[in-house]
Every structure is written in C-alpha cells, then in structure tokens.
C-alpha cells in the first residue's frame, strides 16, 4: 500500500484505525503521510495515532512481517487527556513480530497537559502485548508549547522513546525482545508555561533511546541514535516538582 495521505486525525488514526482481532501480515506501507511539517494535523481530544494502526486493542490481534518506509506523522494535540503516537501504533495491546521502520519521521507538538506517550514504533505498549524482532530508523521529535488553562496547578506526564514511549508489557515473559532503534530523539522548546498563580504541580519527563519509561523487562535491544532535550526554566516554576529522567 503506497501514497496514502491523511487530511485529518480522529480518536484512532492509521491505515488501520482500530484493530481488535485477526492478523495483519506480509504488508509494506510506503509513503504514508499523516500531516506535513508545514501543516500538522490538529486534534483537541484523546487520540491514538499510528502509521499502521491507531489502536491495536487486544491480544487477539497479530501483526507480523510489516515494513513501514518513507512515511511521516506531523501532529499537534491540545487534548487534556492523552495523545499516544507511534509508527506501528499509538497503543498496542496485541502481538507484534517482525516489523521494520525505515526512513520515517514522527513529530508531535503538545499544547496542553494531557498524557503524552510517543515512540518510534509504539506510543503505549500495554500489559499483555508483545514487541519482538522490531527495528526502527524513525526520528522522533516532540515540542511542548503549553497554553494557559483555567486550572492553574497542573501535572505533566511526557514519555518519549526511540522505540516505545511507555513499556508496561508486564504480563508476558520477554515481551520486548530483539529490538533496536537508530533514530534520533529530540525534545525541543519544552515550555510548560507555568502560571504565575501556580502553587503546586509535578512535571515528569522520561526520555530514552529504546523506551521513555519501562516498567517491564526489555530482554534484548540496541540503541544507536542520539537524544537531545531543550528546556528553559519558567520564572513561575518555583513551586513545581520537575522530574527529568534519561
């Protein structure tokens, strides 16, 4: 499948928006565009965005022998709930084996304080999921340009990984195995826009070459890219707890 262009995003955005069961195998996706650098697609509510699938929702779903090449995601989220983004899927709860991600870029701008989970392959890897024999060259870029909201005391949860944003695949032994990433991870203009009336808040930013945050075993993997983060302190952030982990 080639030359697919999306001109809008929804709750579940991808060539397969929502995969609940069945098998997708022996497929190449070439030149899939979800937005452009000049005109990123905008979303104001909760979303899961991926080139292959927005949401792989259960262990009944099997993904095998997939190539994603020459593709891109350019996306801006103002959701106060969540934005999960990855080349394979925004969120994966199924079985993924044998995927190559080549010449692909993923760029997300956040303008609110919803949960952000972005990976070169998968944004959120859920408890019963697997990710095996997956390699990615995807470059991942995230920018935070938070706008003021009425709720002054806000928490931020930002998980960015070269392969997985949040690895929570705790139910299966060696759920993540034989994986690699050589893409760069870049966090630019990390601006929380802390309100001058702010009295509390917890800003958590986890960034990793393979996973932003991993609460499960990653059996074997390799990272060969670079990681960069740019953050300037806000004058009103004295009462905020900031946790940055690399």
mmCIF file of C-alpha atoms in Angstrom:
data_model
loop_
_atom_site.group_PDB
_atom_site.id
_atom_site.type_symbol
_atom_site.label_atom_id
_atom_site.label_comp_id
_atom_site.label_asym_id
_atom_site.label_seq_id
_atom_site.Cartn_x
_atom_site.Cartn_y
_atom_site.Cartn_z
ATOM 1 C CA UNK A 1 0.000 0.000 0.000
ATOM 2 C CA UNK A 2 1.529 3.321 -1.019
ATOM 3 C CA UNK A 3 0.928 7.043 -1.342
ATOM 4 C CA UNK A 4 -1.679 7.346 1.409
ATOM 5 C CA UNK A 5 -2.396 10.830 2.751
ATOM 6 C CA UNK A 6 -4.495 11.738 5.785
ATOM 7 C CA UNK A 7 -6.032 15.205 5.898
ATOM 8 C CA UNK A 8 -7.440 14.858 9.421
ATOM 9 C CA UNK A 9 -6.991 12.800 12.567
ATOM 10 C CA UNK A 10 -9.589 11.197 14.814
ATOM 11 C CA UNK A 11 -9.598 9.198 18.041
ATOM 12 C CA UNK A 12 -7.976 6.260 16.182
ATOM 13 C CA UNK A 13 -5.909 7.242 13.158
ATOM 14 C CA UNK A 14 -3.878 4.930 10.910
ATOM 15 C CA UNK A 15 -4.101 2.857 7.757
ATOM 16 C CA UNK A 16 -5.991 0.536 10.092
ATOM 17 C CA UNK A 17 -7.572 2.906 12.584
ATOM 18 C CA UNK A 18 -8.643 0.226 15.075
ATOM 19 C CA UNK A 19 -7.570 -3.436 15.107
ATOM 20 C CA UNK A 20 -9.492 -5.562 17.607
ATOM 21 C CA UNK A 21 -8.573 -9.077 16.369
ATOM 22 C CA UNK A 22 -7.271 -11.028 13.397
ATOM 23 C CA UNK A 23 -3.913 -10.936 11.639
ATOM 24 C CA UNK A 24 -2.186 -8.287 9.531
ATOM 25 C CA UNK A 25 0.917 -9.741 7.869
ATOM 26 C CA UNK A 26 3.261 -9.549 4.863
ATOM 27 C CA UNK A 27 2.496 -5.896 4.219
ATOM 28 C CA UNK A 28 4.595 -2.917 3.129
ATOM 29 C CA UNK A 29 3.389 0.627 3.765
ATOM 30 C CA UNK A 30 5.214 3.178 1.620
ATOM 31 C CA UNK A 31 4.837 6.970 1.623
ATOM 32 C CA UNK A 32 2.093 7.315 4.210
ATOM 33 C CA UNK A 33 1.612 10.921 5.371
ATOM 34 C CA UNK A 34 -0.350 11.930 8.447
ATOM 35 C CA UNK A 35 0.016 15.692 8.210
ATOM 36 C CA UNK A 36 3.021 17.638 6.940
ATOM 37 C CA UNK A 37 5.735 19.694 8.610
ATOM 38 C CA UNK A 38 4.149 22.833 7.138
ATOM 39 C CA UNK A 39 0.602 21.845 8.127
ATOM 40 C CA UNK A 40 0.498 19.371 11.035
ATOM 41 C CA UNK A 41 -2.897 17.859 11.711
ATOM 42 C CA UNK A 42 -4.693 19.145 14.804
ATOM 43 C CA UNK A 43 -6.632 17.225 17.453
ATOM 44 C CA UNK A 44 -8.304 18.564 20.604
ATOM 45 C CA UNK A 45 -9.497 15.280 22.174
ATOM 46 C CA UNK A 46 -7.961 11.979 23.240
ATOM 47 C CA UNK A 47 -6.189 10.201 20.373
ATOM 48 C CA UNK A 48 -4.107 7.221 19.329
ATOM 49 C CA UNK A 49 -2.203 7.794 16.089
ATOM 50 C CA UNK A 50 -0.028 5.368 14.127
ATOM 51 C CA UNK A 51 1.003 4.788 10.539
ATOM 52 C CA UNK A 52 -0.091 1.139 10.589
ATOM 53 C CA UNK A 53 -2.802 1.447 13.255
ATOM 54 C CA UNK A 54 -4.119 3.948 15.715
ATOM 55 C CA UNK A 55 -5.107 1.332 18.308
ATOM 56 C CA UNK A 56 -4.349 -2.410 18.441
ATOM 57 C CA UNK A 57 -6.807 -3.175 21.174
ATOM 58 C CA UNK A 58 -6.431 -6.813 22.304
ATOM 59 C CA UNK A 59 -4.215 -9.890 22.483
ATOM 60 C CA UNK A 60 -6.378 -11.364 19.688
ATOM 61 C CA UNK A 61 -4.655 -9.026 17.226
ATOM 62 C CA UNK A 62 -1.491 -10.298 15.498
ATOM 63 C CA UNK A 63 0.882 -8.124 13.462
ATOM 64 C CA UNK A 64 3.625 -9.944 11.524
ATOM 65 C CA UNK A 65 6.233 -9.128 8.892
ATOM 66 C CA UNK A 66 5.471 -5.465 8.218
ATOM 67 C CA UNK A 67 7.643 -2.817 6.575
ATOM 68 C CA UNK A 68 6.912 0.882 7.058
ATOM 69 C CA UNK A 69 9.007 3.117 4.838
ATOM 70 C CA UNK A 70 9.240 6.706 3.585
ATOM 71 C CA UNK A 71 6.432 7.816 5.915
ATOM 72 C CA UNK A 72 5.712 10.587 8.397
ATOM 73 C CA UNK A 73 3.480 11.801 11.198
ATOM 74 C CA UNK A 74 3.145 15.548 11.839
ATOM 75 C CA UNK A 75 0.586 16.119 14.527
ATOM 76 C CA UNK A 76 -0.445 18.694 17.130
ATOM 77 C CA UNK A 77 -2.519 17.747 20.185
ATOM 78 C CA UNK A 78 -4.320 20.079 22.569
ATOM 79 C CA UNK A 79 -6.011 17.221 24.429
ATOM 80 C CA UNK A 80 -6.127 17.445 28.223
ATOM 81 C CA UNK A 81 -6.450 13.636 28.344
ATOM 82 C CA UNK A 82 -3.885 11.836 26.176
ATOM 83 C CA UNK A 83 -2.037 11.563 22.876
ATOM 84 C CA UNK A 84 -0.340 8.243 22.069
ATOM 85 C CA UNK A 85 1.736 8.158 18.864
ATOM 86 C CA UNK A 86 3.965 5.583 17.122
ATOM 87 C CA UNK A 87 4.778 4.290 13.645
ATOM 88 C CA UNK A 88 3.238 0.854 14.304
ATOM 89 C CA UNK A 89 0.501 2.043 16.649
ATOM 90 C CA UNK A 90 -0.366 4.763 19.097
ATOM 91 C CA UNK A 91 -1.249 1.998 21.577
ATOM 92 C CA UNK A 92 -0.565 -1.717 21.207
ATOM 93 C CA UNK A 93 -2.212 -4.477 23.258
ATOM 94 C CA UNK A 94 -1.573 -7.251 20.723
ATOM 95 C CA UNK A 95 1.291 -9.351 19.343
ATOM 96 C CA UNK A 96 3.778 -7.587 17.056
ATOM 97 C CA UNK A 97 6.628 -9.517 15.402
ATOM 98 C CA UNK A 98 8.962 -8.705 12.540
ATOM 99 C CA UNK A 99 8.495 -5.014 11.773
ATOM 100 C CA UNK A 100 10.989 -2.707 10.039
ATOM 101 C CA UNK A 101 10.543 1.078 10.157
ATOM 102 C CA UNK A 102 12.700 2.841 7.570
ATOM 103 C CA UNK A 103 13.126 6.482 6.511
ATOM 104 C CA UNK A 104 10.278 7.622 8.742
ATOM 105 C CA UNK A 105 9.734 10.651 10.983
ATOM 106 C CA UNK A 106 7.347 11.259 13.861
ATOM 107 C CA UNK A 107 6.709 14.786 15.116
ATOM 108 C CA UNK A 108 4.240 15.781 17.818
ATOM 109 C CA UNK A 109 3.546 19.190 19.303
ATOM 110 C CA UNK A 110 1.659 19.296 22.605
ATOM 111 C CA UNK A 111 -0.198 22.459 23.566
ATOM 112 C CA UNK A 112 -1.897 21.177 26.716
ATOM 113 C CA UNK A 113 -1.158 18.947 29.719
ATOM 114 C CA UNK A 114 -2.618 15.613 28.598
ATOM 115 C CA UNK A 115 -0.550 12.444 28.903
ATOM 116 C CA UNK A 116 1.963 12.252 26.065
ATOM 117 C CA UNK A 117 3.394 8.878 25.009
ATOM 118 C CA UNK A 118 5.417 8.790 21.793
ATOM 119 C CA UNK A 119 7.668 6.078 20.381
ATOM 120 C CA UNK A 120 9.345 5.398 17.074
ATOM 121 C CA UNK A 121 7.364 2.140 16.978
ATOM 122 C CA UNK A 122 4.674 2.294 19.695
ATOM 123 C CA UNK A 123 3.486 5.074 21.977
ATOM 124 C CA UNK A 124 1.965 2.808 24.651
ATOM 125 C CA UNK A 125 2.782 -0.918 24.982
ATOM 126 C CA UNK A 126 0.130 -2.382 27.258
ATOM 127 C CA UNK A 127 0.353 -5.210 29.843
ATOM 128 C CA UNK A 128 -0.409 -8.254 27.654
ATOM 129 C CA UNK A 129 1.294 -7.024 24.494
ATOM 130 C CA UNK A 130 4.492 -8.205 22.805
ATOM 131 C CA UNK A 131 7.015 -6.422 20.592
ATOM 132 C CA UNK A 132 9.638 -8.721 19.099
ATOM 133 C CA UNK A 133 12.077 -8.510 16.197
ATOM 134 C CA UNK A 134 11.286 -4.863 15.602
ATOM 135 C CA UNK A 135 13.782 -2.370 14.231
ATOM 136 C CA UNK A 136 13.299 1.343 13.715
ATOM 137 C CA UNK A 137 15.184 4.140 11.999
ATOM 138 C CA UNK A 138 12.412 6.628 12.837
ATOM 139 C CA UNK A 139 13.429 10.054 14.107
ATOM 140 C CA UNK A 140 11.133 11.228 16.911
ATOM 141 C CA UNK A 141 10.585 14.905 17.719
ATOM 142 C CA UNK A 142 8.407 16.385 20.449
ATOM 143 C CA UNK A 143 7.733 20.036 21.234
ATOM 144 C CA UNK A 144 5.732 21.326 24.208
ATOM 145 C CA UNK A 145 4.111 24.715 23.825
ATOM 146 C CA UNK A 146 1.588 24.571 26.641
ATOM 147 C CA UNK A 147 -1.097 27.227 26.617
ATOM 148 C CA UNK A 148 -2.598 28.663 29.811
ATOM 149 C CA UNK A 149 -5.711 26.954 31.161
ATOM 150 C CA UNK A 150 -8.098 27.838 33.949
ATOM 151 C CA UNK A 151 -6.717 25.019 36.070
ATOM 152 C CA UNK A 152 -3.546 26.626 37.387
ATOM 153 C CA UNK A 153 -1.942 23.707 39.258
ATOM 154 C CA UNK A 154 -1.222 21.177 36.529
ATOM 155 C CA UNK A 155 0.660 17.910 36.185
ATOM 156 C CA UNK A 156 2.535 16.867 33.047
ATOM 157 C CA UNK A 157 3.397 13.286 32.092
ATOM 158 C CA UNK A 158 5.602 13.078 28.996
ATOM 159 C CA UNK A 159 7.154 9.755 27.907
ATOM 160 C CA UNK A 160 9.234 9.768 24.718
ATOM 161 C CA UNK A 161 11.249 6.805 23.397
ATOM 162 C CA UNK A 162 13.141 5.944 20.258
ATOM 163 C CA UNK A 163 11.098 2.725 20.099
ATOM 164 C CA UNK A 164 8.458 2.793 22.887
ATOM 165 C CA UNK A 165 7.039 5.710 24.821
ATOM 166 C CA UNK A 166 5.705 3.661 27.764
ATOM 167 C CA UNK A 167 6.617 -0.025 28.114
ATOM 168 C CA UNK A 168 4.074 -1.607 30.506
ATOM 169 C CA UNK A 169 4.160 -5.134 28.989
ATOM 170 C CA UNK A 170 4.456 -6.936 32.331
ATOM 171 C CA UNK A 171 2.242 -9.988 31.731
ATOM 172 C CA UNK A 172 4.408 -11.961 29.297
ATOM 173 C CA UNK A 173 7.997 -13.085 29.793
ATOM 174 C CA UNK A 174 10.414 -11.360 27.390
ATOM 175 C CA UNK A 175 7.529 -9.401 25.878
ATOM 176 C CA UNK A 176 10.019 -6.964 24.348
ATOM 177 C CA UNK A 177 12.872 -8.870 22.716
ATOM 178 C CA UNK A 178 15.346 -8.449 19.867
ATOM 179 C CA UNK A 179 14.525 -4.810 19.206
ATOM 180 C CA UNK A 180 16.608 -1.859 18.070
ATOM 181 C CA UNK A 181 16.441 1.803 17.186
ATOM 182 C CA UNK A 182 18.920 4.069 15.434
ATOM 183 C CA UNK A 183 16.664 7.120 15.137
ATOM 184 C CA UNK A 184 17.300 10.393 16.934
ATOM 185 C CA UNK A 185 15.055 11.572 19.770
ATOM 186 C CA UNK A 186 14.706 15.338 20.040
ATOM 187 C CA UNK A 187 12.711 17.302 22.625
ATOM 188 C CA UNK A 188 12.583 20.953 21.602
ATOM 189 C CA UNK A 189 11.245 24.072 23.299
ATOM 190 C CA UNK A 190 9.949 22.266 26.371
ATOM 191 C CA UNK A 191 7.771 25.114 27.635
ATOM 192 C CA UNK A 192 5.344 24.214 30.445
ATOM 193 C CA UNK A 193 4.075 27.804 30.569
ATOM 194 C CA UNK A 194 3.675 27.706 34.355
ATOM 195 C CA UNK A 195 1.056 30.173 35.511
ATOM 196 C CA UNK A 196 2.178 32.918 37.941
ATOM 197 C CA UNK A 197 -0.581 31.794 40.359
ATOM 198 C CA UNK A 198 0.699 28.213 40.336
ATOM 199 C CA UNK A 199 1.073 26.729 43.835
ATOM 200 C CA UNK A 200 1.802 23.082 43.006
ATOM 201 C CA UNK A 201 2.369 20.655 40.173
ATOM 202 C CA UNK A 202 4.506 17.720 39.073
ATOM 203 C CA UNK A 203 6.216 17.783 35.691
ATOM 204 C CA UNK A 204 7.504 14.339 34.694
ATOM 205 C CA UNK A 205 9.561 13.898 31.518
ATOM 206 C CA UNK A 206 11.053 10.480 30.727
ATOM 207 C CA UNK A 207 13.153 10.131 27.569
ATOM 208 C CA UNK A 208 15.013 7.046 26.353
ATOM 209 C CA UNK A 209 16.650 5.581 23.287
ATOM 210 C CA UNK A 210 14.527 2.439 23.418
ATOM 211 C CA UNK A 211 11.823 3.408 25.933
ATOM 212 C CA UNK A 212 10.882 6.622 27.649
ATOM 213 C CA UNK A 213 9.674 4.613 30.644
ATOM 214 C CA UNK A 214 9.918 0.851 31.082
ATOM 215 C CA UNK A 215 8.160 -0.951 33.921
ATOM 216 C CA UNK A 216 8.708 -4.323 32.235
ATOM 217 C CA UNK A 217 11.725 -6.350 31.170
ATOM 218 C CA UNK A 218 13.323 -5.464 27.877
ATOM 219 C CA UNK A 219 15.059 -8.754 27.095
ATOM 220 C CA UNK A 220 17.484 -7.619 24.400
ATOM 221 C CA UNK A 221 17.839 -4.409 22.473
ATOM 222 C CA UNK A 222 20.177 -1.854 20.935
ATOM 223 C CA UNK A 223 20.054 1.925 20.579
ATOM 224 C CA UNK A 224 22.353 3.784 18.211
ATOM 225 C CA UNK A 225 20.823 7.240 17.845
ATOM 226 C CA UNK A 226 21.174 10.491 19.793
ATOM 227 C CA UNK A 227 18.998 12.179 22.420
ATOM 228 C CA UNK A 228 18.644 15.943 22.879
ATOM 229 C CA UNK A 229 16.378 17.995 25.162
ATOM 230 C CA UNK A 230 15.956 21.751 25.340
ATOM 231 C CA UNK A 231 14.258 23.311 28.384
ATOM 232 C CA UNK A 232 14.420 26.804 29.816
ATOM 233 C CA UNK A 233 13.185 27.396 33.359
ATOM 234 C CA UNK A 234 9.957 29.357 33.690
ATOM 235 C CA UNK A 235 10.045 32.256 36.167
ATOM 236 C CA UNK A 236 6.900 30.927 37.889
ATOM 237 C CA UNK A 237 8.017 27.322 38.444
ATOM 238 C CA UNK A 238 9.389 27.550 41.986
ATOM 239 C CA UNK A 239 6.516 25.516 43.470
ATOM 240 C CA UNK A 240 6.655 22.814 40.812
ATOM 241 C CA UNK A 241 8.379 19.436 41.189
ATOM 242 C CA UNK A 242 10.261 18.573 37.992
ATOM 243 C CA UNK A 243 11.439 15.029 37.298
ATOM 244 C CA UNK A 244 13.566 14.619 34.161
ATOM 245 C CA UNK A 245 14.937 11.114 33.521
ATOM 246 C CA UNK A 246 17.070 9.926 30.595
#
